[in-house]
Coordinates of C-alpha atoms in Angstrom, one line a residue:
Chain A
M267 CA -57.0 211.2 -57.8
D268 CA -60.2 213.1 -57.3
L269 CA -61.9 210.4 -55.2
L270 CA -59.0 210.5 -52.7
K271 CA -58.9 214.3 -52.5
Q272 CA -62.6 214.3 -51.8
K273 CA -62.2 211.7 -49.1
I274 CA -59.3 213.6 -47.5
L275 CA -61.4 216.8 -47.5
S276 CA -64.5 215.1 -46.1
E277 CA -63.0 212.5 -43.7
G278 CA -59.5 213.5 -43.0
E279 CA -58.6 215.3 -39.7
V280 CA -55.6 217.6 -39.2
Y281 CA -53.7 217.5 -35.9
E282 CA -50.7 219.4 -34.6
G283 CA -47.4 218.0 -35.6
N284 CA -48.3 217.7 -39.3
I285 CA -50.5 214.7 -38.7
L286 CA -53.3 214.0 -41.2
K287 CA -55.5 211.3 -39.8
V288 CA -57.2 209.2 -42.5
D289 CA -57.8 206.2 -40.4
G290 CA -61.5 206.0 -41.4
F291 CA -60.6 204.8 -44.8
L292 CA -56.9 204.1 -45.3
N293 CA -55.1 202.8 -42.2
H294 CA -57.3 201.5 -39.5
R295 CA -60.8 201.0 -41.0
I296 CA -60.1 200.1 -44.7
D297 CA -62.6 201.2 -47.4
I298 CA -62.2 198.3 -49.8
P299 CA -63.9 199.7 -52.9
F300 CA -61.8 202.8 -52.5
L301 CA -58.6 200.8 -52.1
K302 CA -59.6 198.9 -55.3
E303 CA -59.6 202.2 -57.1
V304 CA -56.2 203.0 -55.6
G305 CA -54.9 199.7 -57.0
R306 CA -56.3 200.4 -60.4
E307 CA -54.8 203.9 -60.4
F308 CA -51.3 202.7 -59.6
H309 CA -51.7 200.0 -62.3
R310 CA -52.6 202.7 -64.8
L311 CA -49.6 204.8 -63.8
F312 CA -47.0 201.9 -63.8
K313 CA -48.4 199.3 -66.1
D314 CA -45.7 199.8 -68.7
E315 CA -42.8 199.3 -66.4
G316 CA -42.6 195.5 -66.5
I317 CA -43.3 195.2 -62.7
N318 CA -43.3 191.7 -61.3
K319 CA -43.3 192.4 -57.6
I320 CA -44.9 194.9 -55.2
L321 CA -43.0 195.8 -52.1
T322 CA -44.4 197.6 -49.1
I323 CA -43.9 197.8 -45.3
E324 CA -46.0 196.6 -42.4
A325 CA -48.6 197.5 -41.3
S326 CA -50.4 200.3 -43.1
G327 CA -48.9 199.5 -46.5
I328 CA -50.2 195.9 -46.6
A329 CA -53.8 196.5 -47.5
I330 CA -52.8 198.9 -50.2
G331 CA -50.1 196.6 -51.5
T332 CA -52.6 193.7 -51.6
M333 CA -54.9 195.6 -53.9
V334 CA -52.1 196.9 -56.1
A335 CA -50.6 193.4 -56.4
Q336 CA -54.0 192.1 -57.4
E337 CA -54.1 194.6 -60.3
F338 CA -50.6 193.7 -61.4
Q339 CA -51.3 190.0 -60.9
C340 CA -48.0 189.6 -59.1
P341 CA -46.9 188.8 -55.6
L342 CA -46.8 191.3 -52.7
V343 CA -43.8 191.3 -50.3
F344 CA -44.0 193.3 -47.2
A345 CA -40.9 194.3 -45.3
K346 CA -41.0 193.5 -41.6
K347 CA -40.1 196.0 -38.9
T348 CA -38.3 193.8 -36.4
K349 CA -36.5 190.5 -36.5
T350 CA -38.8 187.8 -35.4
K351 CA -38.1 184.1 -34.6
N352 CA -40.0 183.1 -37.7
I353 CA -37.6 184.7 -40.1
A354 CA -34.7 182.4 -40.5
G355 CA -31.8 182.6 -42.9
D356 CA -30.5 185.5 -44.9
I357 CA -32.2 188.8 -44.9
Y358 CA -31.6 192.3 -46.3
T359 CA -32.0 195.0 -43.7
S360 CA -32.0 198.8 -43.5
K361 CA -32.8 201.3 -40.8
V362 CA -35.8 203.6 -40.8
E363 CA -36.4 206.6 -38.6
S364 CA -40.1 207.0 -37.8
F365 CA -41.3 210.5 -38.2
T366 CA -44.6 209.6 -36.4
H367 CA -43.1 207.8 -33.4
G368 CA -39.7 209.5 -33.1
T369 CA -37.9 206.2 -33.1
T370 CA -35.5 204.2 -35.3
Y371 CA -36.2 200.6 -36.3
D372 CA -34.8 198.0 -38.6
I373 CA -36.8 196.7 -41.6
L374 CA -36.0 193.5 -43.3
V375 CA -36.9 191.3 -46.2
S376 CA -35.9 187.7 -46.8
K377 CA -33.4 187.3 -49.6
R378 CA -35.6 184.5 -50.9
F379 CA -38.3 187.0 -51.9
L380 CA -36.3 189.8 -53.6
D381 CA -33.6 189.3 -56.1
E382 CA -32.0 190.5 -59.3
N383 CA -34.8 189.1 -61.4
D384 CA -37.4 191.4 -59.9
K385 CA -38.7 194.7 -61.1
V386 CA -40.2 196.3 -58.1
L387 CA -43.0 198.8 -57.4
I388 CA -42.8 200.2 -53.9
V389 CA -46.1 201.3 -52.4
D390 CA -47.0 202.9 -49.1
D391 CA -49.8 205.0 -47.5
F392 CA -47.8 208.1 -46.7
L393 CA -44.7 209.9 -47.9
A394 CA -43.4 212.7 -45.7
V395 CA -39.7 213.1 -45.3
G396 CA -39.2 209.8 -47.1
N397 CA -37.6 207.7 -44.4
A398 CA -39.7 204.6 -45.0
L399 CA -39.4 204.8 -48.8
N400 CA -35.6 205.3 -48.5
G401 CA -35.4 202.2 -46.4
L402 CA -37.4 200.2 -48.8
I403 CA -35.3 201.5 -51.8
E404 CA -32.2 200.5 -49.9
L405 CA -33.6 196.9 -49.6
V406 CA -34.3 196.9 -53.3
N407 CA -30.8 198.1 -54.1
K408 CA -29.2 195.6 -51.8
S409 CA -31.1 192.8 -53.5
G410 CA -30.0 193.7 -57.0
A411 CA -33.6 194.1 -58.1
Q412 CA -34.6 196.9 -60.3
L413 CA -36.7 199.7 -58.9
A414 CA -39.6 200.7 -61.2
G415 CA -40.8 203.5 -58.9
C416 CA -42.8 204.4 -55.9
G417 CA -46.5 204.7 -55.5
V418 CA -47.8 206.7 -52.6
V419 CA -51.4 207.3 -51.6
I420 CA -50.8 210.6 -49.7
E421 CA -47.7 212.7 -50.1
K422 CA -47.0 215.6 -47.6
G423 CA -45.4 217.8 -50.2
F424 CA -44.3 220.4 -47.6
Q425 CA -41.9 217.8 -46.1
H426 CA -40.2 217.4 -49.4
G427 CA -39.3 213.6 -49.3
G428 CA -41.0 213.2 -52.6
D429 CA -39.2 216.1 -54.2
K430 CA -35.8 214.6 -53.1
L431 CA -36.6 211.2 -54.5
R432 CA -37.8 212.7 -57.8
S433 CA -34.6 214.8 -58.0
Q434 CA -32.6 211.5 -57.9
G435 CA -34.5 210.3 -61.0
I436 CA -36.9 208.0 -59.2
K437 CA -40.4 207.8 -60.5
V438 CA -42.7 208.8 -57.6
E439 CA -46.4 208.9 -58.2
S440 CA -48.6 210.2 -55.4
L441 CA -52.4 210.1 -55.7
A442 CA -52.7 213.3 -53.6
I443 CA -50.0 215.8 -52.6
V444 CA -50.9 217.9 -49.6
E445 CA -49.1 221.2 -49.9
K446 CA -50.3 222.7 -46.6
M447 CA -52.4 221.7 -43.6
D448 CA -53.7 223.9 -40.8
A449 CA -54.5 222.2 -37.5
A450 CA -56.3 225.3 -36.3
T451 CA -58.8 225.4 -39.1
G452 CA -58.6 221.8 -40.1
K453 CA -58.1 222.8 -43.7
V454 CA -56.0 220.8 -46.3
Y455 CA -54.6 222.4 -49.4
F456 CA -53.4 220.2 -52.4
R457 CA -50.5 220.8 -54.8
D458 CA -51.9 221.4 -58.3
Chain B
M790 CA -59.1 173.6 -48.3
D791 CA -57.0 171.3 -50.5
L792 CA -55.1 174.1 -52.2
L793 CA -53.9 175.3 -48.8
K794 CA -52.9 171.8 -47.6
Q795 CA -51.0 171.3 -50.8
K796 CA -49.1 174.6 -50.3
I797 CA -48.3 173.8 -46.7
L798 CA -46.9 170.4 -47.7
S799 CA -44.9 171.7 -50.6
E800 CA -43.8 175.1 -49.3
G801 CA -44.2 175.0 -45.5
E802 CA -41.2 174.5 -43.3
V803 CA -41.3 173.1 -39.8
Y804 CA -39.0 174.4 -37.1
E805 CA -38.4 173.6 -33.4
G806 CA -40.8 175.3 -31.1
N807 CA -43.9 174.3 -33.0
I808 CA -43.1 176.9 -35.7
L809 CA -44.6 176.3 -39.2
K810 CA -43.1 178.8 -41.6
V811 CA -45.3 179.7 -44.5
D812 CA -43.8 183.0 -45.3
G813 CA -43.5 182.1 -49.0
F814 CA -47.2 182.6 -49.6
L815 CA -49.0 183.8 -46.5
N816 CA -47.2 186.3 -44.3
H817 CA -44.1 187.8 -45.9
R818 CA -44.4 187.1 -49.6
I819 CA -48.1 187.1 -50.4
D820 CA -49.5 184.8 -53.1
I821 CA -52.4 187.0 -54.2
P822 CA -54.4 184.4 -56.3
F823 CA -54.1 182.0 -53.4
L824 CA -55.4 184.7 -51.0
K825 CA -58.3 185.4 -53.3
E826 CA -59.3 181.7 -52.9
V827 CA -59.0 182.1 -49.2
G828 CA -61.3 185.1 -49.3
R829 CA -63.8 183.1 -51.4
E830 CA -63.7 180.1 -49.0
F831 CA -64.4 182.2 -45.9
H832 CA -67.2 183.9 -47.8
R833 CA -68.7 180.5 -48.6
L834 CA -68.4 179.4 -45.0
F835 CA -69.8 182.6 -43.4
K836 CA -72.0 184.2 -46.1
D837 CA -75.3 183.5 -44.3
E838 CA -74.3 185.2 -41.1
G839 CA -75.2 188.8 -42.0
I840 CA -71.6 190.0 -41.6
N841 CA -70.9 193.7 -42.2
K842 CA -67.4 194.0 -40.9
I843 CA -64.2 192.0 -41.0
L844 CA -61.8 192.4 -38.1
T845 CA -58.2 191.3 -38.0
I846 CA -54.9 192.3 -36.3
E847 CA -51.7 193.8 -37.8
A848 CA -49.6 192.8 -39.5
S849 CA -50.1 189.3 -40.9
G850 CA -53.9 189.4 -40.8
I851 CA -54.2 192.5 -43.0
A852 CA -53.7 190.9 -46.5
I853 CA -56.0 188.1 -45.6
G854 CA -58.6 190.5 -44.2
T855 CA -58.4 192.7 -47.3
M856 CA -59.3 189.8 -49.5
V857 CA -62.0 188.5 -47.2
A858 CA -63.6 192.0 -47.0
Q859 CA -63.5 192.2 -50.7
E860 CA -65.6 189.1 -51.0
F861 CA -68.1 190.3 -48.3
Q862 CA -68.1 193.8 -49.9
C863 CA -67.7 195.3 -46.4
P864 CA -65.0 197.3 -44.6
L865 CA -62.0 195.8 -42.9
V866 CA -60.8 197.0 -39.5
F867 CA -57.4 195.9 -38.2
A868 CA -56.6 196.1 -34.6
K869 CA -53.3 197.9 -33.8
K870 CA -50.7 196.5 -31.5
T871 CA -49.5 199.7 -29.7
K872 CA -50.9 203.1 -29.0
T873 CA -49.6 205.5 -31.6
K874 CA -49.8 209.2 -31.8
N875 CA -52.2 209.0 -34.7
I876 CA -54.9 207.2 -32.8
A877 CA -56.8 209.8 -30.9
G878 CA -59.9 209.6 -28.8
D879 CA -61.7 206.6 -27.4
I880 CA -60.4 203.1 -28.0
Y881 CA -61.2 199.6 -27.0
T882 CA -58.2 197.6 -25.8
S883 CA -57.3 194.1 -24.7
K884 CA -54.0 192.3 -23.9
V885 CA -52.5 189.6 -26.0
E886 CA -49.7 187.3 -25.1
S887 CA -47.5 186.4 -28.1
F888 CA -46.8 182.8 -28.4
T889 CA -44.2 183.4 -31.1
H890 CA -42.3 186.3 -29.3
G891 CA -42.9 185.5 -25.7
T892 CA -44.2 189.0 -24.9
T893 CA -47.4 190.6 -24.0
Y894 CA -48.8 193.6 -25.9
D895 CA -51.9 195.7 -26.0
I896 CA -54.2 195.7 -29.0
L897 CA -56.7 198.4 -29.7
V898 CA -59.4 199.5 -32.0
S899 CA -61.0 202.9 -32.3
K900 CA -64.6 203.0 -30.9
R901 CA -65.6 204.8 -34.1
F902 CA -65.0 201.7 -36.1
L903 CA -66.7 198.9 -34.1
D904 CA -70.1 199.3 -32.4
E905 CA -73.3 197.5 -31.6
N906 CA -74.5 197.8 -35.2
D907 CA -71.8 195.5 -36.4
K908 CA -71.8 191.8 -37.0
V909 CA -68.2 190.8 -37.2
L910 CA -66.1 188.1 -38.7
I911 CA -62.6 187.9 -37.2
V912 CA -59.9 186.5 -39.5
D913 CA -56.2 185.8 -38.9
D914 CA -53.4 183.8 -40.4
F915 CA -52.7 181.4 -37.5
L916 CA -54.6 180.0 -34.5
A917 CA -52.5 178.2 -31.9
V918 CA -53.3 178.7 -28.2
G919 CA -55.8 181.4 -29.3
N920 CA -54.4 184.4 -27.6
A921 CA -54.8 186.8 -30.6
L922 CA -58.3 185.6 -31.3
N923 CA -59.3 185.9 -27.6
G924 CA -58.0 189.5 -27.6
L925 CA -59.9 190.3 -30.8
I926 CA -63.1 188.7 -29.4
E927 CA -62.7 190.8 -26.2
L928 CA -62.6 193.9 -28.4
V929 CA -65.8 192.8 -30.2
N930 CA -67.5 192.1 -26.9
K931 CA -66.5 195.4 -25.4
S932 CA -67.9 197.3 -28.4
G933 CA -71.3 195.6 -28.2
A934 CA -70.9 194.2 -31.7
Q935 CA -72.1 190.7 -32.4
L936 CA -69.5 188.1 -33.2
A937 CA -70.4 186.0 -36.3
G938 CA -67.3 183.8 -35.9
C939 CA -63.6 183.4 -36.6
G940 CA -62.0 182.4 -39.8
V941 CA -58.4 181.1 -39.5
V942 CA -56.1 180.1 -42.4
I943 CA -54.0 177.6 -40.4
E944 CA -55.0 176.2 -37.0
K945 CA -52.4 174.3 -34.9
G946 CA -54.9 171.8 -33.6
F947 CA -52.4 170.3 -31.1
Q948 CA -52.3 173.6 -29.2
H949 CA -56.1 173.5 -28.7
G950 CA -57.0 177.2 -28.9
G951 CA -59.6 176.4 -31.6
D952 CA -61.1 173.6 -29.5
K953 CA -61.5 175.9 -26.5
L954 CA -63.3 178.6 -28.7
R955 CA -65.6 176.0 -30.2
S956 CA -66.5 174.6 -26.8
Q957 CA -67.7 178.1 -25.9
G958 CA -70.1 178.0 -28.8
I959 CA -68.1 180.2 -31.1
K960 CA -68.1 179.3 -34.8
V961 CA -64.4 178.8 -35.8
E962 CA -63.6 177.7 -39.3
S963 CA -60.0 176.9 -40.1
L964 CA -59.0 176.2 -43.7
A965 CA -56.4 173.6 -42.5
I966 CA -55.9 172.1 -39.1
V967 CA -52.4 170.8 -38.4
E968 CA -52.6 168.0 -35.9
K969 CA -48.9 167.2 -35.6
M970 CA -45.7 168.6 -36.9
D971 CA -42.2 167.0 -36.7
A972 CA -39.2 169.4 -36.9
A973 CA -36.8 166.5 -37.3
T974 CA -38.5 165.1 -40.4
G975 CA -40.3 168.3 -41.6
K976 CA -43.5 166.4 -41.8
V977 CA -46.9 167.9 -41.3
Y978 CA -50.0 165.9 -40.5
F979 CA -53.5 167.3 -40.8
R980 CA -56.7 166.7 -38.8
D981 CA -59.3 164.8 -40.9

């Protein structure tokens, strides 16, 4: 997606530790017209898959998921990161190791909102080693729902989480794949 | 907003501890067409205020904020709940006590995304004692931005956070104000 690549090159910032900061348009300040284009692009890529539910994870996935669900005219479900008082009853859970924070946390989704009648598109802002997507895929599998695929805004190709998922036969579409980043120069190189 | 009241009456669940669970359409599974109406209603209520930025707080505010920002054709900024590695540089912070979880946490917004040129509408899913809104208002005040008002989907009127804000001269619009809830009967009563 050329618009995304342009935004990464003009607004993204590269930091040590393989961090690409895009908080000016994707995950702190949200550029809504841009996100609408993201939603349209994922709809174009997955529109023939019979998708009836979008699944993402709090917090950065929610704005993206909202715009994608709007295009698919279907509900959005977002997995929660800790068990709260307000989630009662039966839940599906899985564990996710956070690459960014160096911690492990539980994610959960209520059994009422994901089941064997669902065909699910998972969306998220980043795909690096794939921990968050793997946790979400585990929730889908536990629920008996069918996984249509994964839509990611920015994939860090050099961390190979996307390659592993694709090698398992999962349809993974990333709107930009970063092949290399250099914190010293601030340069970002995309996979062709 | 009649559609919201109907949804609360038909889908909401009342639990001990003044908990109104609406996770079937508002904060776990998201009903997108409903949220679009929420966005339109807040636009109708605040469209003459010169708003150029929507501010909310992760995680439950983000889907709402996305749809509101879409109506206002302006960016959404969501305050984050903990300091992460990915937020560098100068930030505004305030402290919020969580009514639901019984904990206190810091919220923050990057100084790059909120400043004296902004006229801000704060939106959130719930208003009870008003802790989250007060924290967000503090961020707006610290930034030098102007507060246009607060838009809340569901206000728990019996906890009086909204009344306190209104008594300070702040424009607070709630799409439904719950005056009384009864966990034993499951009944919800709205303020006229």
